[in-house]
GROMACS .gro file of C-alpha atoms in nm:
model
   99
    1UNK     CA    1  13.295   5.561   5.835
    2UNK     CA    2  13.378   5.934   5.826
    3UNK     CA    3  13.144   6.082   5.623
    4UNK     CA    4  12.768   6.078   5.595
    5UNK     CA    5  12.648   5.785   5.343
    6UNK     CA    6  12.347   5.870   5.239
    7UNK     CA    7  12.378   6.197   5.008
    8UNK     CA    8  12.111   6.460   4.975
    9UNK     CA    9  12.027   6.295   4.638
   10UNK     CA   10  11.993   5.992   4.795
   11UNK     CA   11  11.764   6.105   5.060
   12UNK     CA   12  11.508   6.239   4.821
   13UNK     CA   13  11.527   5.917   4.650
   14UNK     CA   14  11.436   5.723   4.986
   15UNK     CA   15  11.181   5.988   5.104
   16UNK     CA   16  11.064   6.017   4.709
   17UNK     CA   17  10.995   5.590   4.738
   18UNK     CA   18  10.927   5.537   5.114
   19UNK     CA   19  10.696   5.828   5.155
   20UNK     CA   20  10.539   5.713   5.479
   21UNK     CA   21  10.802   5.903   5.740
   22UNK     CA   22  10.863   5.579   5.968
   23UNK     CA   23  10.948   5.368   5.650
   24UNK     CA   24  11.194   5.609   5.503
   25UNK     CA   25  11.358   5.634   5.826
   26UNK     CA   26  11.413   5.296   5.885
   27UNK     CA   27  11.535   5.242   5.506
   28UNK     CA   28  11.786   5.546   5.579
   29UNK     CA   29  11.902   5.356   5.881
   30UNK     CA   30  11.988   5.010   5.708
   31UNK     CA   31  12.146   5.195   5.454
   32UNK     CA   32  12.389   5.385   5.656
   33UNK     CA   33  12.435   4.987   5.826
   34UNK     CA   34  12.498   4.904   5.515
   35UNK     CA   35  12.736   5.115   5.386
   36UNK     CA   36  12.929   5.004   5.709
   37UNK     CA   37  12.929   4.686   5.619
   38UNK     CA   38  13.063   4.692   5.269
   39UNK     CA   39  13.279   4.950   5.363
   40UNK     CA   40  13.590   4.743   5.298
   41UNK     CA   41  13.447   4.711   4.874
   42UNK     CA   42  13.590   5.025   4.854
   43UNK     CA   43  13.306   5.085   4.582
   44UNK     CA   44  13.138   5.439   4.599
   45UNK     CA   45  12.890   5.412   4.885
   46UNK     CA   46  12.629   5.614   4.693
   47UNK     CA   47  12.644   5.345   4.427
   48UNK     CA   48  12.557   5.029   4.663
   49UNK     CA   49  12.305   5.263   4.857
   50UNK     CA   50  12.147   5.366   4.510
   51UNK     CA   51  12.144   5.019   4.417
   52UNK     CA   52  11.963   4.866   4.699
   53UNK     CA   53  11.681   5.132   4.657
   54UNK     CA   54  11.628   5.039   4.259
   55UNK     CA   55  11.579   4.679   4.352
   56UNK     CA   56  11.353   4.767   4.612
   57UNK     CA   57  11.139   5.036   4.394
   58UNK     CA   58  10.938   5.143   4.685
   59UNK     CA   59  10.848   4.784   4.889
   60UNK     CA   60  11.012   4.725   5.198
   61UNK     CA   61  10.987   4.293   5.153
   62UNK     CA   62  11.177   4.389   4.789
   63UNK     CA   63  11.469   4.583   4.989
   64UNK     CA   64  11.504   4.371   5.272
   65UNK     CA   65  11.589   4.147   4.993
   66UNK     CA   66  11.854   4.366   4.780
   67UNK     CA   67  12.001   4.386   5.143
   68UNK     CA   68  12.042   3.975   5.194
   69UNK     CA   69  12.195   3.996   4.868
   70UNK     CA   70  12.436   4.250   4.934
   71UNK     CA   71  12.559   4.120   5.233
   72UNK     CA   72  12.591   3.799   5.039
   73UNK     CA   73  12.762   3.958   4.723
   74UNK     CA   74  12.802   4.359   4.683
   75UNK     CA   75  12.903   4.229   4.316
   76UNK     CA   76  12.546   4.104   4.274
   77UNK     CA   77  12.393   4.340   4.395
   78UNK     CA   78  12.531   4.649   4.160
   79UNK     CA   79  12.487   4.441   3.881
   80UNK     CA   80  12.069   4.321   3.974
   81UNK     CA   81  12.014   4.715   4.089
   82UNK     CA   82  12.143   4.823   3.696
   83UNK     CA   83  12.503   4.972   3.864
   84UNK     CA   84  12.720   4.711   3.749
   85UNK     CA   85  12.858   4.812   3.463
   86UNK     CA   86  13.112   5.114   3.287
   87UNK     CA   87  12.824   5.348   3.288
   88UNK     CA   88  12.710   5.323   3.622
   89UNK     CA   89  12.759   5.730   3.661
   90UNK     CA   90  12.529   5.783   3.391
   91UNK     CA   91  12.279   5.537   3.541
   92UNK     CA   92  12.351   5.701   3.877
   93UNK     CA   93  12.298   6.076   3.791
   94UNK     CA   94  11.960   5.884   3.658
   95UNK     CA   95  11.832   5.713   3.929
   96UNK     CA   96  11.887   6.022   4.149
   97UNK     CA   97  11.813   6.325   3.958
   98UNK     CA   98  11.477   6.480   4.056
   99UNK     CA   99  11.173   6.387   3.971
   0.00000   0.00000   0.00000
């Protein structure tokens, strides 16, 4: 992977749900697994990264789960996370704008 996954949006979304600074690093580090893994989808990392952290919505058990499913199905997981369909930009700019 050549460039940085996890976006500066992104990162305030982690930091903004994981406030405790242990958690959000270790939720930054499984992401940028992550987006290694599903590297070959071809889908915009950002989106599967975003869409991890909506399932989650701040509890560590919850995203250990939206990353089982992922690595069972990035399909699945876009789709349970609300970034499955046509307007997953919209819902994207969204999630990450600040709050």
């Amino acid at each position: 992977m050549a460039e940085e996954p996890i976006s500066a949006r992104l990162h305030k979304r982690i930091h903004r749900d994981f406030p405790d600074p242990d958690a959000a690093k270790g939720i930054e580090g499984a992401l940028r697994v992550l987006a290694t893994e599903l590297e070959r989808s071809h889908e915009d990392p950002e989106r599967l990264l975003t869409a991890a952290l909506v399932i989650a919505d701040g509890d560590v058990n919850r995203f250990r789960s939206a990353i089982r499913l992922a690595r069972t199905d990035w399909r699945d997981l876009l789709v349970a996370g609300g970034l499955g369909h046509a307007d997953w930009p919209q819902v994207l700019e969204e999630e990450l704008k600040p709050r």
